[in-house]
Short mmCIF file of C-alpha atoms in Angstrom, two decimals:
data_model
loop_
_atom_site.label_atom_id
_atom_site.label_comp_id
_atom_site.label_asym_id
_atom_site.label_seq_id
_atom_site.Cartn_x
_atom_site.Cartn_y
_atom_site.Cartn_z
CA MET A 223 -160.17 118.64 113.67
CA LYS A 224 -157.53 121.19 111.27
CA GLN A 225 -154.80 118.25 110.76
CA VAL A 226 -151.96 121.02 109.33
CA ASN A 227 -150.67 118.45 106.45
CA ILE A 228 -146.26 119.66 105.94
CA TYR A 229 -144.72 119.45 102.24
CA PRO A 230 -140.26 119.91 101.38
CA ASP A 231 -140.64 123.18 98.63
CA TYR A 232 -139.76 119.74 95.53
CA TYR A 233 -143.02 118.04 96.54
CA ASN A 234 -145.13 118.87 93.12
CA GLU A 235 -141.61 118.84 91.21
CA PHE A 236 -142.17 115.11 91.21
CA HIS A 237 -144.01 113.96 88.16
CA CYS A 238 -143.46 110.08 86.61
CA ILE A 239 -140.59 109.88 83.94
CA ALA A 240 -142.76 106.52 82.80
CA ASP A 241 -141.03 104.22 80.17
CA LYS A 242 -137.87 107.07 80.36
CA CYS A 243 -137.05 105.38 83.78
CA PRO A 244 -134.09 104.41 84.20
CA ASP A 245 -136.14 101.58 86.42
CA ASN A 246 -139.63 99.96 86.87
CA CYS A 247 -141.65 100.01 90.37
CA CYS A 248 -143.41 97.63 87.74
CA GLU A 249 -141.30 95.47 88.24
CA GLU A 250 -139.16 93.32 91.67
CA TRP A 251 -141.75 94.49 94.51
CA GLU A 252 -145.40 93.09 95.12
CA ILE A 253 -147.92 95.60 95.18
CA VAL A 254 -150.86 95.77 97.74
CA VAL A 255 -153.88 96.54 96.30
CA ASP A 256 -156.14 98.48 97.85
CA ASP A 257 -160.49 97.76 98.71
CA GLU A 258 -161.49 100.83 97.57
CA SER A 259 -159.28 99.52 93.72
CA ALA A 260 -160.62 96.07 94.34
CA ALA A 261 -164.26 96.15 94.33
CA ILE A 262 -164.38 98.47 91.32
CA TYR A 263 -161.87 96.08 89.79
CA GLU A 264 -164.96 93.17 89.94
CA SER A 265 -166.81 95.40 88.16
CA ILE A 266 -165.42 95.72 85.66
CA ALA A 267 -165.85 93.79 82.39
CA GLY A 268 -163.64 92.77 79.50
CA ASN A 269 -160.75 91.42 78.68
CA ILE A 270 -159.57 93.89 81.01
CA GLY A 271 -161.16 93.33 84.00
CA GLU A 272 -160.66 89.36 83.50
CA LYS A 273 -157.44 90.23 83.96
CA LEU A 274 -156.95 91.89 87.23
CA ARG A 275 -159.17 89.52 88.13
CA SER A 276 -157.51 86.76 87.93
CA SER A 277 -153.92 88.80 89.66
CA MET A 278 -155.04 89.50 92.17
CA THR A 279 -154.45 87.03 95.73
CA ILE A 280 -152.93 87.35 98.75
CA ASP A 281 -149.76 86.78 100.47
CA ALA A 282 -148.56 85.16 103.06
CA ASP A 283 -148.80 88.45 105.42
CA GLY A 284 -153.25 88.42 104.66
CA ASP A 285 -152.14 91.35 101.68
CA ARG A 286 -154.12 91.54 98.57
CA ILE A 287 -152.02 92.25 95.77
CA PHE A 288 -150.83 91.22 92.30
CA ARG A 289 -149.45 87.67 91.61
CA LEU A 290 -145.20 88.21 89.92
CA GLU A 291 -145.26 87.20 85.77
CA LYS A 292 -141.66 86.89 86.30
CA ASN A 293 -140.41 88.66 88.65
CA CYS A 294 -142.97 92.50 87.00
CA CYS A 295 -146.30 93.69 87.79
CA PRO A 296 -148.32 91.10 85.15
CA PHE A 297 -149.84 94.98 83.63
CA LEU A 298 -146.65 96.18 83.19
CA GLU A 299 -145.82 96.17 79.23
CA GLU A 300 -143.10 95.58 76.79
CA THR A 301 -143.37 99.48 76.50
CA GLY A 302 -142.06 100.25 80.17
CA LEU A 303 -146.19 101.39 80.70
CA CYS A 304 -149.13 99.72 82.94
CA GLU A 305 -151.59 98.08 80.74
CA ILE A 306 -154.05 99.60 83.23
CA HIS A 307 -153.44 102.82 83.02
CA ARG A 308 -153.49 102.76 79.05
CA ILE A 309 -156.84 100.98 78.95
CA LEU A 310 -158.79 102.31 81.73
CA GLY A 311 -157.11 106.21 83.39
CA GLU A 312 -155.39 106.77 86.13
CA GLY A 313 -158.14 106.97 88.50
CA CYS A 314 -158.25 103.20 87.46
CA LEU A 315 -154.82 102.69 89.34
CA CYS A 316 -154.75 100.69 93.19
CA LYS A 317 -153.64 103.09 95.30
CA THR A 318 -150.48 101.94 95.98
CA CYS A 319 -149.67 102.93 92.69
CA ARG A 320 -151.49 106.10 92.19
CA GLU A 321 -149.58 107.52 95.42
CA TYR A 322 -146.24 106.37 94.77
CA PRO A 323 -143.39 107.81 95.41
CA ARG A 324 -145.35 109.82 97.54
CA ALA A 325 -144.82 109.22 101.20
CA VAL A 326 -146.63 110.48 103.89
CA GLN A 327 -146.21 110.13 107.34
CA ASP A 328 -149.82 110.86 109.79
CA SER A 329 -149.69 112.20 112.84
CA GLY A 330 -153.40 112.95 113.86
CA ASP A 331 -153.53 116.27 113.25
CA PHE A 332 -150.56 116.39 111.36
CA ALA A 333 -148.81 114.65 108.68
CA GLU A 334 -145.69 114.72 106.44
CA HIS A 335 -145.40 115.04 102.22
CA ASP A 336 -143.02 113.85 101.31
CA LEU A 337 -140.99 111.61 97.77
CA SER A 338 -139.30 108.57 98.67
CA LEU A 339 -136.05 107.88 97.28
CA SER A 340 -136.58 104.63 96.35
CA CYS A 341 -137.83 106.14 92.65
CA PRO A 342 -134.86 107.95 89.84
CA GLU A 343 -136.25 110.51 89.85
CA ALA A 344 -137.23 111.60 93.29
CA ALA A 345 -133.86 110.78 94.08
CA ARG A 346 -132.65 112.93 90.77
CA ILE A 347 -134.97 116.26 92.25
CA ILE A 348 -134.12 115.53 96.86
CA LEU A 349 -129.78 114.95 96.44
CA SER A 350 -130.07 118.18 93.13
CA LYS A 351 -130.81 120.12 95.35
CA THR A 352 -128.86 122.90 96.52
CA CYS A 353 -129.49 124.32 99.24
CA ARG A 354 -131.28 122.64 102.84
CA PRO A 355 -135.39 122.24 102.24
CA GLU A 356 -138.58 124.33 102.96
CA TYR A 357 -141.65 123.92 103.98
CA ILE A 358 -145.21 124.50 102.89
CA LYS A 359 -147.74 123.83 105.37
CA SER A 360 -152.21 123.59 104.72
CA GLU A 361 -154.48 123.30 106.66
CA CYS A 362 -157.71 120.63 105.88
CA GLU A 363 -160.16 119.25 107.77
CA ILE A 364 -160.53 115.43 109.33
CA ASP A 365 -162.92 113.83 110.58
CA ASP A 366 -160.27 111.89 113.99
CA GLU A 367 -161.06 114.42 116.96
CA GLU A 368 -158.53 112.73 119.04
CA ILE A 369 -154.62 113.04 118.93
CA CYS A 370 -153.23 109.23 119.86
CA TYR A 371 -149.90 110.77 121.01
CA ASP A 372 -148.24 112.60 123.83
CA ILE A 373 -148.41 116.19 123.05
CA GLU A 374 -145.99 117.14 124.97
CA PHE A 375 -143.19 115.06 123.97
CA MET A 376 -143.79 115.02 120.09
CA LYS A 377 -142.77 119.07 120.78
CA PHE A 378 -139.22 117.71 122.51
CA MET A 379 -139.32 115.60 119.48
CA LYS A 380 -139.34 117.91 117.20
CA SER A 381 -137.77 120.66 118.92
CA SER A 382 -134.48 118.07 118.43
CA ARG A 383 -135.31 117.02 114.84
CA ARG A 384 -134.38 120.65 114.47
CA GLU A 385 -131.82 120.44 116.47
CA MET A 386 -130.12 117.63 113.86
CA ILE A 387 -130.31 118.78 111.15
CA ASP A 388 -129.72 122.46 112.25
CA ILE A 389 -126.98 120.05 112.82
CA ILE A 390 -126.54 117.92 109.80
CA TRP A 391 -126.79 121.65 107.68
CA ASP A 392 -123.69 123.19 109.40
CA LYS A 393 -121.28 123.87 106.64
CA SER A 394 -118.94 124.53 109.18
CA ILE A 395 -118.19 120.15 109.77
CA SER A 396 -117.74 117.98 107.53
CA VAL A 397 -120.84 115.26 106.98
CA ASP A 398 -118.72 112.42 108.74
CA GLU A 399 -118.79 115.04 112.11
CA ALA A 400 -122.48 116.20 111.30
CA VAL A 401 -123.36 112.69 111.43
CA ASP A 402 -121.58 112.24 114.64
CA LYS A 403 -122.97 115.04 115.81
CA CYS A 404 -126.74 113.45 115.76
CA GLU A 405 -125.32 110.75 117.03
CA GLU A 406 -124.31 112.04 120.33
CA HIS A 407 -127.76 113.83 120.64
CA ALA A 408 -130.20 110.89 119.77
CA ASN A 409 -128.29 109.70 122.46
CA LYS A 410 -129.10 112.71 124.86
CA VAL A 411 -132.52 112.34 123.10
CA GLN A 412 -133.07 108.99 124.64
CA ARG A 413 -130.85 109.39 127.48
CA CYS A 414 -134.20 111.83 127.94
CA ILE A 415 -136.99 109.90 127.31
CA ASP A 416 -134.93 106.65 130.19
CA MET A 417 -134.85 108.69 132.41
CA ASP A 418 -138.98 110.92 132.09
CA ALA A 419 -139.30 107.29 132.79
CA TYR A 420 -142.14 106.59 129.24
CA SER A 421 -139.99 103.49 128.41
CA GLU A 422 -137.57 101.16 131.23
CA THR A 423 -136.69 98.70 129.37
CA PHE A 424 -134.41 100.54 126.91
CA ALA A 425 -130.58 100.53 127.19
CA PHE A 426 -128.68 102.53 124.30
CA ASN A 427 -126.21 100.37 122.65
CA THR A 428 -123.56 102.02 121.70
CA SER A 429 -121.06 99.04 120.24
CA CYS A 430 -121.31 99.53 116.07
CA GLN A 431 -120.62 96.88 113.46
CA SER A 432 -117.72 96.73 110.80
CA PHE A 433 -118.59 98.13 107.71
CA THR A 434 -118.34 94.09 106.45
CA GLU A 435 -120.74 92.99 109.39
CA MET A 436 -122.69 95.05 108.27
CA ILE A 437 -122.65 95.07 104.37
CA ASP A 438 -122.91 90.91 105.03
CA ASP A 439 -126.44 91.72 107.29
CA TYR A 440 -127.91 93.42 104.43
CA LEU A 441 -125.62 90.58 101.53
CA SER A 442 -128.14 87.78 103.66
CA GLY A 443 -131.60 88.86 102.98
CA ASP A 444 -133.49 88.43 100.30
CA ILE A 445 -131.86 91.31 98.20
CA LEU A 446 -134.52 92.62 95.28
CA THR A 447 -131.78 93.83 92.12
CA HIS A 448 -128.55 91.32 91.03
CA GLU A 449 -126.88 94.94 90.76
CA PHE A 450 -127.21 95.85 94.53
CA ARG A 451 -126.69 92.65 95.55
CA GLU A 452 -122.78 93.07 92.96
CA SER A 453 -122.57 96.50 94.61
CA LEU A 454 -122.37 95.58 98.33
CA MET A 455 -120.47 92.83 96.96
CA ASP A 456 -117.72 95.32 95.68
CA ALA A 457 -118.06 97.12 99.05
CA ARG A 458 -116.97 94.16 100.84
CA LEU A 459 -113.70 93.72 98.52
CA LEU A 460 -112.48 97.02 100.73
CA GLY A 461 -112.98 95.34 103.95
CA ASP A 462 -113.18 97.44 106.81
CA LYS A 463 -110.54 99.90 106.45
CA PRO A 464 -110.98 102.89 107.20
CA MET A 465 -112.62 105.71 104.91
CA ASN A 466 -109.60 107.69 105.68
CA ALA A 467 -107.29 104.92 105.22
CA PRO A 468 -104.05 106.60 102.46
CA GLU A 469 -104.95 103.61 99.80
CA PHE A 470 -108.16 106.01 99.89
CA ALA A 471 -107.67 109.61 99.10
CA GLU A 472 -107.85 110.67 95.57
CA ALA A 473 -111.44 108.06 95.83
CA VAL A 474 -112.04 109.95 98.49
CA LYS A 475 -111.78 113.82 96.81
CA LYS A 476 -114.28 112.51 94.05
CA LEU A 477 -116.78 111.40 97.09
CA ASP A 478 -117.09 115.20 98.28
CA VAL A 479 -118.23 116.54 96.05
CA TYR A 480 -121.00 115.70 96.93
CA ASP A 481 -121.30 117.17 100.10
CA ILE A 482 -124.31 118.46 99.16
CA SER A 483 -126.15 115.42 98.16
CA TYR A 484 -124.84 113.93 100.97
CA ARG A 485 -126.58 116.94 103.22
CA GLN A 486 -129.37 115.79 101.51
CA LEU A 487 -129.52 112.05 102.48
CA CYS A 488 -128.69 112.52 106.53
CA THR A 489 -132.35 115.03 106.13
CA TYR A 490 -134.79 112.87 104.22
CA TYR A 491 -133.62 110.38 106.66
CA ILE A 492 -134.02 112.23 110.19
CA ASN A 493 -137.78 113.56 108.48
CA ARG A 494 -138.67 110.75 107.38
CA TYR A 495 -138.15 108.53 110.53
CA TRP A 496 -137.15 110.32 113.67
CA LEU A 497 -140.84 111.08 114.60
CA ARG A 498 -142.12 108.26 114.66
CA ALA A 499 -140.09 107.36 118.08
CA ALA A 500 -142.87 109.12 119.69
CA PHE A 501 -145.13 106.50 118.94
CA ASP A 502 -142.41 103.89 119.83
CA TYR A 503 -140.30 105.91 122.22
CA ASP A 504 -137.04 104.16 120.36
CA ALA A 505 -134.80 108.03 119.21
CA GLU A 506 -131.68 105.49 118.97
CA GLU A 507 -133.53 102.88 116.39
CA LYS A 508 -133.99 106.53 114.26
CA ILE A 509 -130.98 107.85 113.76
CA ILE A 510 -129.04 104.55 112.72
CA ILE A 511 -131.42 104.32 110.09
CA MET A 512 -129.54 107.66 109.02
CA ALA A 513 -126.05 107.38 110.82
CA LYS A 514 -126.09 104.03 108.55
CA ALA A 515 -127.59 104.89 105.52
CA TYR A 516 -125.21 108.01 104.94
CA LEU A 517 -122.13 105.07 105.74
CA MET A 518 -123.48 102.67 103.02
CA VAL A 519 -124.93 105.13 100.86
CA LYS A 520 -120.77 106.48 100.75
CA ARG A 521 -118.88 103.04 101.46
CA LEU A 522 -121.00 101.79 98.00
CA CYS A 523 -120.59 105.16 96.40
CA LEU A 524 -116.49 104.63 97.72
CA ALA A 525 -116.11 100.65 96.11
CA TYR A 526 -118.04 102.26 92.51
CA VAL A 527 -115.08 104.79 92.63
CA GLN A 528 -112.56 102.15 93.26
CA LYS A 529 -113.46 99.54 90.64
CA ASN A 530 -114.21 102.44 88.15
CA LYS A 531 -112.11 105.67 88.71
CA GLU A 532 -115.12 108.20 88.00
CA LEU A 533 -118.90 108.47 90.29
CA PRO A 534 -120.67 110.66 88.00
CA PHE A 535 -123.43 111.60 89.46
CA SER A 536 -125.66 109.67 88.37
CA ALA A 537 -124.77 107.09 90.10
CA VAL A 538 -124.03 107.84 92.84
CA LEU A 539 -128.57 108.69 91.82
CA ARG A 540 -128.62 104.97 90.91
CA ILE A 541 -126.28 104.16 94.65
CA VAL A 542 -129.09 106.13 96.89
CA GLN A 543 -132.23 104.89 94.31
CA LEU A 544 -131.38 101.52 95.34
CA TYR A 545 -130.07 101.66 98.90
CA SER A 546 -133.85 103.16 99.25
CA LYS A 547 -135.15 100.57 97.21
CA GLU A 548 -133.84 97.59 99.26
CA THR A 549 -134.00 98.69 102.17
CA GLU A 550 -137.31 101.24 102.91
CA HIS A 551 -139.40 98.42 100.91
CA ASN A 552 -137.39 94.86 100.72
CA THR A 553 -139.07 93.48 103.79
CA ASP A 554 -137.12 90.65 103.78
CA ILE A 555 -133.49 92.51 104.28
#
């Protein structure tokens, strides 16, 4: 069967900046070691081979991982570089390390590729773009012969996604208005799903959390970085005052400079999550992921301005990257 691979036009711009990175993907995260890499590590001789084998363990979920040392991968060197890469070369990195921050949603006959906002360099590339992403397609042969989704329903979901991204990039309206319209659109999609009897269990939840409730949800989890916790605490000090409160007027002007970056952010979350509803039929959840990301990023940016009296682009990047790192890669939050 042929598989269509779809890439955003910025995909190939990514190159790891290694020790120049302001964060480190070898810290705080447990790195899953795939079976193929584990087999290679079992055959490697010398001190590095012994270290590879002694560093692998099985976690509570049954995954084979590298055991963290002082909350870091045991192969992270003081230089910020990787010992495995230095001694054995890139080809001996496990699949997780070779591929990150590249991510793929594989649906069988088509696969959508993207970069993860949890990587600082990927976040810089995505949020620096000044126009709507374009997409490049290529084909390859795969062994699978079955399509594991309802074809007509997937067409419906792709069409609805295009409509939402059109809304996000309608510059005649604000991003706030665009997000509201996307939520209304998702509401209609969910009703269509229910009426078509794809599932009889969904009830669209129109209730929404306050800012402090959202923040407290995150604070109640096991947060990876002190920096993100501190940002949440700063945002919590704002209480539940709306973004258009008079005391925020000057700060919001600094936020609005990054209008295009917010549109890129929303596009990222719609592209990454919306089509998953073609498998679990929960459109509501997918749009909440996007809306919550937008609201929280903007709230954290507001808190940053209130505290520092400025909002450089580097701060926006850091807020987005840490939010993604905590919510897309931390299973405890």
